[in-house]
Amino acid sequence: MASTPSIPSHTKAWVYSQYGNIEEILKFDSNVPTPHPKEDQVLIKVVAAALNPVDIKRALGHFKDIDSPLPTVPGYDVAGVVVSVGEQVKKFKVGDEVYGDINEITLHNPKTIGTLSEYTVAEEKVLAHKPSNLSFVEAASLPLAIITAYQGLERVEFSSGKSLLVLGGAGGVGSLVIQLAKHVFEASRIAATASTTKLDFLRKLGADLAIDYTKENYEELTEKFDVVYDAVGDSERAVKAANEGGKVVTILPPGTPPAIPFLLTSDGAVLEKLQPYLENGKVKPILDPKSPFPFYQTLEAFSYLNTNRAIGKIVIHPIP
């Protein structure tokens, strides 16, 4: 195993040892054993990490039957520097700048030491080299959300010339669905929903029609869509906005048939496929104006995520 000599035996991290509201149970711990990479893993010195709603649901115990054992360091998204590599790792070497969602399967046995830690481990296959034009903060904001956006569109066979309605277009996933649909999948027309103050933001992302969900019911529009991407958990209404033969994909369970429930599989190959669009600036990371929060303000960052008012992603940096 190749490594740098200065890896500490213990790491600073945010940890919870019981289930509950993450703002109440999450504690700072300066003495968490540094994880060791397996043969197919790399050890990453974390530079930035993003928060996701799944962190909050996991802490509440929604998936405890299939969760890894407590105590848990939360966090899925990482951007950082490789400091040690397992013997079977081919793609990365010590010193490489990488990013990814460290949990291949989101809910089944996710890692006990997540990305809200100085060091974390991840399998080679879930990581990609960080695009050179992106900061660590920008890169950390992307993996879970952009892979969800991309694979969700693939799941409903979205393709050039089709129309799309995005529910929750200003959120972490929705803001990337709009960009990918426009620049990667070449949608013919994109509509998206958000609250009043975020409509201009939707248009800047590439939406042709910005719908204020506080003032109009999108399912009552005369215009119907080939695909509805539900990023808010509103599939019962979403199916009424699809045209005949249209499809609805939802990323929040349970999903009312015929809506298709969908969860990502973390995959570095998707990040690599999208790298040209990130490097030429057509697809941009979307950071909430309050980002980044410093490591010591992680609790405040989770409180803000819980308000559901964030635009794009909330990132923690520097760590520590």
Coordinates of C-alpha atoms in Angstrom, one line a residue:
M1 CA 0.0 0.0 0.0
A2 CA 1.4 3.3 -1.1
S3 CA 0.9 6.2 1.4
T4 CA 2.3 9.4 2.7
P5 CA 4.1 9.2 6.1
S6 CA 2.1 11.9 7.9
I7 CA -1.3 10.2 8.2
P8 CA -2.4 10.5 11.9
S9 CA -3.8 7.5 13.7
H10 CA -6.9 9.5 14.8
T11 CA -9.0 12.1 12.9
K12 CA -11.3 15.0 13.8
A13 CA -14.9 14.3 12.8
W14 CA -18.6 14.9 13.5
V15 CA -20.2 11.8 15.0
Y16 CA -23.6 10.6 16.3
S17 CA -24.0 7.5 18.5
Q18 CA -27.8 7.3 18.6
Y19 CA -30.7 8.1 16.2
G20 CA -32.6 11.4 16.3
N21 CA -32.6 15.0 15.0
I22 CA -29.1 15.5 13.6
E23 CA -28.8 19.0 15.1
E24 CA -29.2 17.4 18.6
I25 CA -27.2 14.2 18.3
L26 CA -24.2 15.2 16.2
K27 CA -21.1 15.9 18.3
F28 CA -17.6 17.0 17.4
D29 CA -15.0 14.3 18.2
S30 CA -11.2 14.9 17.8
N31 CA -10.3 11.2 18.5
V32 CA -12.0 9.1 15.8
P33 CA -9.7 6.3 14.5
T34 CA -8.5 7.1 11.0
P35 CA -9.9 4.5 8.6
H36 CA -7.6 2.2 6.6
P37 CA -8.2 1.6 2.9
K38 CA -9.0 -1.9 1.7
E39 CA -7.4 -3.2 -1.5
D40 CA -9.8 -1.5 -3.8
Q41 CA -10.0 1.7 -1.8
V42 CA -8.2 5.0 -1.4
L43 CA -7.7 7.1 1.8
I44 CA -8.7 10.7 1.1
K45 CA -7.7 13.8 3.1
V46 CA -11.0 15.6 2.9
V47 CA -10.8 19.2 1.8
A48 CA -14.6 19.8 1.3
A49 CA -17.8 17.9 1.9
A50 CA -21.4 18.6 1.0
L51 CA -24.5 18.0 3.0
N52 CA -27.5 16.0 1.6
P53 CA -31.1 15.4 2.9
V54 CA -30.2 11.7 3.1
D55 CA -27.8 12.6 6.0
I56 CA -30.8 14.0 8.0
K57 CA -33.1 11.0 7.2
R58 CA -30.3 8.5 8.0
A59 CA -29.7 10.2 11.4
L60 CA -33.4 10.0 12.2
G61 CA -33.2 6.2 11.8
H62 CA -35.3 5.9 8.6
F63 CA -33.0 3.2 7.3
K64 CA -31.7 1.7 10.5
D65 CA -32.6 -1.8 9.5
I66 CA -30.1 -1.6 6.6
D67 CA -27.8 1.0 8.1
S68 CA -24.2 0.4 9.2
P69 CA -23.7 0.1 13.0
L70 CA -23.5 3.2 15.1
P71 CA -21.5 5.4 15.9
T72 CA -21.7 7.1 12.5
V73 CA -19.8 10.0 10.9
P74 CA -22.3 11.3 8.3
G75 CA -21.5 12.6 4.8
Y76 CA -21.6 11.2 1.3
D77 CA -20.0 13.9 -1.0
V78 CA -16.3 14.5 -0.8
A79 CA -13.6 16.4 -2.6
G80 CA -10.0 15.9 -1.4
V81 CA -6.5 14.6 -2.0
V82 CA -5.5 10.9 -2.1
V83 CA -3.0 10.1 0.7
S84 CA -3.0 6.3 0.5
V85 CA -4.1 3.7 -2.0
G86 CA -4.9 0.0 -1.8
E87 CA -2.9 -2.6 -3.7
Q88 CA -5.6 -3.1 -6.4
V89 CA -6.1 0.6 -7.1
K90 CA -5.1 1.5 -10.7
K91 CA -6.8 4.8 -11.5
F92 CA -5.4 7.0 -8.6
K93 CA -2.1 7.7 -7.0
V94 CA -1.0 9.5 -3.9
G95 CA -1.4 13.3 -4.5
D96 CA -4.4 13.0 -6.9
E97 CA -7.3 15.4 -6.4
V98 CA -10.5 13.4 -6.5
Y99 CA -14.2 13.8 -5.8
G100 CA -17.2 11.5 -5.5
D101 CA -20.1 10.1 -3.5
I102 CA -18.3 7.6 -1.2
N103 CA -21.4 5.2 -0.8
E104 CA -22.1 3.2 -3.9
I105 CA -25.5 2.1 -2.6
T106 CA -27.1 5.1 -0.8
L107 CA -29.1 3.4 2.0
H108 CA -27.6 -0.1 2.3
N109 CA -24.8 -0.3 4.8
P110 CA -23.2 3.1 4.0
K111 CA -19.8 3.8 5.5
T112 CA -19.5 4.4 9.2
I113 CA -16.9 7.1 8.6
G114 CA -18.4 9.5 6.1
T115 CA -17.1 12.7 4.7
L116 CA -17.6 15.0 7.7
S117 CA -14.1 13.9 8.8
E118 CA -10.5 14.9 8.2
Y119 CA -10.0 11.5 6.5
T120 CA -12.4 9.1 4.7
V121 CA -12.0 6.0 2.5
A122 CA -13.8 5.2 -0.8
E123 CA -13.7 2.6 -3.4
E124 CA -11.8 3.5 -6.6
K125 CA -15.0 3.0 -8.7
V126 CA -17.0 5.7 -7.0
L127 CA -14.4 8.4 -7.5
A128 CA -13.2 10.6 -10.4
H129 CA -10.4 13.1 -10.8
K130 CA -11.5 16.5 -9.9
P131 CA -12.1 18.8 -12.9
S132 CA -9.1 21.2 -13.0
N133 CA -11.3 24.3 -13.3
L134 CA -13.4 23.5 -10.2
S135 CA -12.4 24.4 -6.7
F136 CA -12.7 21.7 -4.0
V137 CA -15.8 23.4 -2.7
E138 CA -17.5 23.3 -6.1
A139 CA -16.4 19.7 -6.7
A140 CA -17.8 18.6 -3.4
S141 CA -21.2 20.0 -4.2
L142 CA -21.7 17.8 -7.2
P143 CA -21.4 14.0 -6.9
L144 CA -24.6 12.7 -5.3
A145 CA -26.8 15.4 -6.9
I146 CA -25.3 15.3 -10.4
I147 CA -25.3 11.5 -10.6
T148 CA -28.9 11.4 -9.3
A149 CA -29.9 14.0 -12.0
Y150 CA -28.1 12.1 -14.8
Q151 CA -29.2 8.6 -13.9
G152 CA -32.8 9.7 -13.3
L153 CA -33.0 11.2 -16.8
E154 CA -31.4 8.0 -18.2
R155 CA -33.9 5.9 -16.2
V156 CA -36.8 7.4 -18.2
E157 CA -34.9 7.3 -21.5
F158 CA -34.8 11.1 -21.8
S159 CA -33.4 12.1 -25.1
S160 CA -32.9 14.9 -27.6
G161 CA -36.1 16.8 -28.6
K162 CA -38.2 15.8 -25.6
S163 CA -39.8 18.2 -23.2
L164 CA -39.2 18.2 -19.4
L165 CA -40.8 19.6 -16.3
V166 CA -38.6 19.7 -13.2
L167 CA -40.3 19.9 -9.8
G168 CA -37.9 21.7 -7.4
G169 CA -35.7 23.3 -10.0
A170 CA -33.7 25.4 -7.6
G171 CA -32.6 22.5 -5.3
G172 CA -29.4 20.5 -5.3
V173 CA -30.7 17.9 -7.8
G174 CA -33.2 20.0 -9.7
S175 CA -30.7 22.7 -10.6
L176 CA -28.5 20.1 -12.2
V177 CA -31.4 18.3 -13.9
I178 CA -32.2 21.5 -15.8
Q179 CA -28.5 22.0 -16.9
L180 CA -28.0 18.3 -17.9
A181 CA -31.3 18.2 -19.8
K182 CA -30.4 21.3 -21.7
H183 CA -26.7 20.8 -22.5
V184 CA -26.2 17.0 -22.3
F185 CA -29.6 15.5 -23.4
E186 CA -30.6 18.5 -25.6
A187 CA -34.2 18.9 -24.4
S188 CA -36.6 20.7 -26.7
R189 CA -38.2 22.6 -23.8
I190 CA -37.7 22.8 -20.1
A191 CA -40.1 24.0 -17.5
A192 CA -39.3 24.1 -13.7
T193 CA -41.0 25.0 -10.5
A194 CA -39.7 27.1 -7.6
S195 CA -40.9 29.8 -5.2
T196 CA -41.3 33.4 -6.3
T197 CA -37.8 34.7 -5.5
K198 CA -36.1 31.9 -7.4
L199 CA -37.8 32.2 -10.8
D200 CA -35.0 34.3 -12.4
F201 CA -32.5 31.7 -11.1
L202 CA -34.4 29.0 -13.0
R203 CA -34.3 31.0 -16.2
K204 CA -30.5 31.5 -15.8
L205 CA -30.1 27.8 -15.4
G206 CA -31.8 27.2 -18.8
A207 CA -35.5 26.8 -18.0
D208 CA -37.8 28.1 -20.8
L209 CA -40.7 28.3 -18.4
A210 CA -40.4 29.2 -14.7
I211 CA -43.4 28.2 -12.7
D212 CA -44.1 29.8 -9.3
Y213 CA -45.6 26.9 -7.3
T214 CA -46.9 29.3 -4.6
K215 CA -49.2 30.9 -7.2
E216 CA -50.1 28.3 -9.8
N217 CA -50.7 24.5 -9.9
Y218 CA -48.3 23.1 -12.5
E219 CA -50.5 20.1 -13.1
E220 CA -53.3 22.4 -14.3
L221 CA -51.3 23.9 -17.1
T222 CA -52.6 23.1 -20.6
E223 CA -49.0 22.2 -21.6
K224 CA -48.1 18.6 -20.7
F225 CA -44.6 17.1 -20.8
D226 CA -42.7 14.1 -22.1
V227 CA -40.9 13.7 -18.8
V228 CA -41.6 15.0 -15.3
Y229 CA -38.6 14.9 -12.9
D230 CA -40.0 15.0 -9.4
A231 CA -37.2 16.2 -7.0
V232 CA -39.7 17.2 -4.2
G233 CA -41.8 14.1 -3.6
D234 CA -45.0 15.2 -5.3
S235 CA -45.5 12.3 -7.6
E236 CA -49.3 12.1 -7.2
R237 CA -49.7 15.5 -8.9
A238 CA -46.6 15.0 -11.1
V239 CA -48.3 12.2 -13.1
K240 CA -51.1 14.7 -14.1
A241 CA -48.5 17.0 -15.7
A242 CA -47.1 14.2 -18.1
N243 CA -48.5 13.9 -21.6
E244 CA -50.0 10.7 -23.0
G245 CA -47.2 8.2 -23.0
G246 CA -45.0 10.5 -20.9
K247 CA -43.0 9.3 -17.9
V248 CA -42.5 10.5 -14.3
V249 CA -39.4 9.8 -12.3
T250 CA -39.3 10.6 -8.6
I251 CA -36.3 10.6 -6.2
L252 CA -38.4 10.6 -3.0
P253 CA -40.4 7.5 -2.0
P254 CA -42.9 6.0 -2.1
G255 CA -43.8 7.3 -5.6
T256 CA -47.4 7.0 -6.9
P257 CA -47.6 4.7 -9.9
P258 CA -47.0 5.2 -12.8
A259 CA -44.2 7.4 -11.4
I260 CA -40.9 5.5 -11.3
P261 CA -39.1 5.7 -7.9
F262 CA -35.4 6.1 -8.3
L263 CA -32.2 6.0 -6.2
L264 CA -28.7 6.6 -7.6
T265 CA -25.9 4.2 -7.7
S266 CA -22.7 6.2 -7.1
D267 CA -20.4 5.8 -10.0
G268 CA -17.2 7.6 -10.9
A269 CA -17.7 6.7 -14.6
V270 CA -20.7 9.1 -14.7
L271 CA -18.6 11.9 -13.3
E272 CA -16.0 11.2 -15.9
K273 CA -18.6 11.2 -18.7
L274 CA -19.8 14.6 -17.5
Q275 CA -16.3 16.1 -17.1
P276 CA -16.2 17.8 -20.5
Y277 CA -19.4 19.7 -19.7
L278 CA -18.0 20.7 -16.3
E279 CA -14.7 21.8 -17.7
N280 CA -16.2 23.9 -20.6
G281 CA -18.6 25.6 -18.1
K282 CA -21.8 24.5 -19.7
V283 CA -22.8 22.6 -16.5
K284 CA -22.0 24.5 -13.4
P285 CA -22.0 23.6 -9.7
I286 CA -24.6 25.5 -7.8
L287 CA -23.6 26.6 -4.3
D288 CA -26.0 28.2 -1.9
P289 CA -24.8 31.8 -1.2
K290 CA -24.2 30.8 2.5
S291 CA -21.7 28.1 1.4
P292 CA -19.2 27.2 2.4
F293 CA -19.8 26.7 6.2
P294 CA -16.6 26.1 8.2
F295 CA -16.2 22.7 9.8
Y296 CA -17.0 24.0 13.3
Q297 CA -20.4 25.3 12.0
T298 CA -21.6 21.9 10.7
L299 CA -24.6 22.0 13.1
E300 CA -25.6 25.4 11.7
A301 CA -25.2 24.1 8.2
F302 CA -27.6 21.2 8.9
S303 CA -30.1 23.6 10.6
Y304 CA -30.1 25.6 7.3
L305 CA -30.5 22.5 5.2
N306 CA -33.5 21.5 7.3
T307 CA -35.2 24.8 6.3
N308 CA -35.5 23.6 2.7
R309 CA -34.6 27.1 1.6
A310 CA -31.2 26.4 0.2
I311 CA -30.4 27.1 -3.4
G312 CA -28.2 24.4 -4.8
K313 CA -25.8 22.8 -2.3
I314 CA -24.5 23.4 1.2
V315 CA -20.8 22.7 1.5
I316 CA -18.5 22.4 4.5
H317 CA -14.9 23.8 4.1
P318 CA -12.2 24.0 5.3
I319 CA -11.9 20.6 7.1
P320 CA -10.9 20.9 9.8

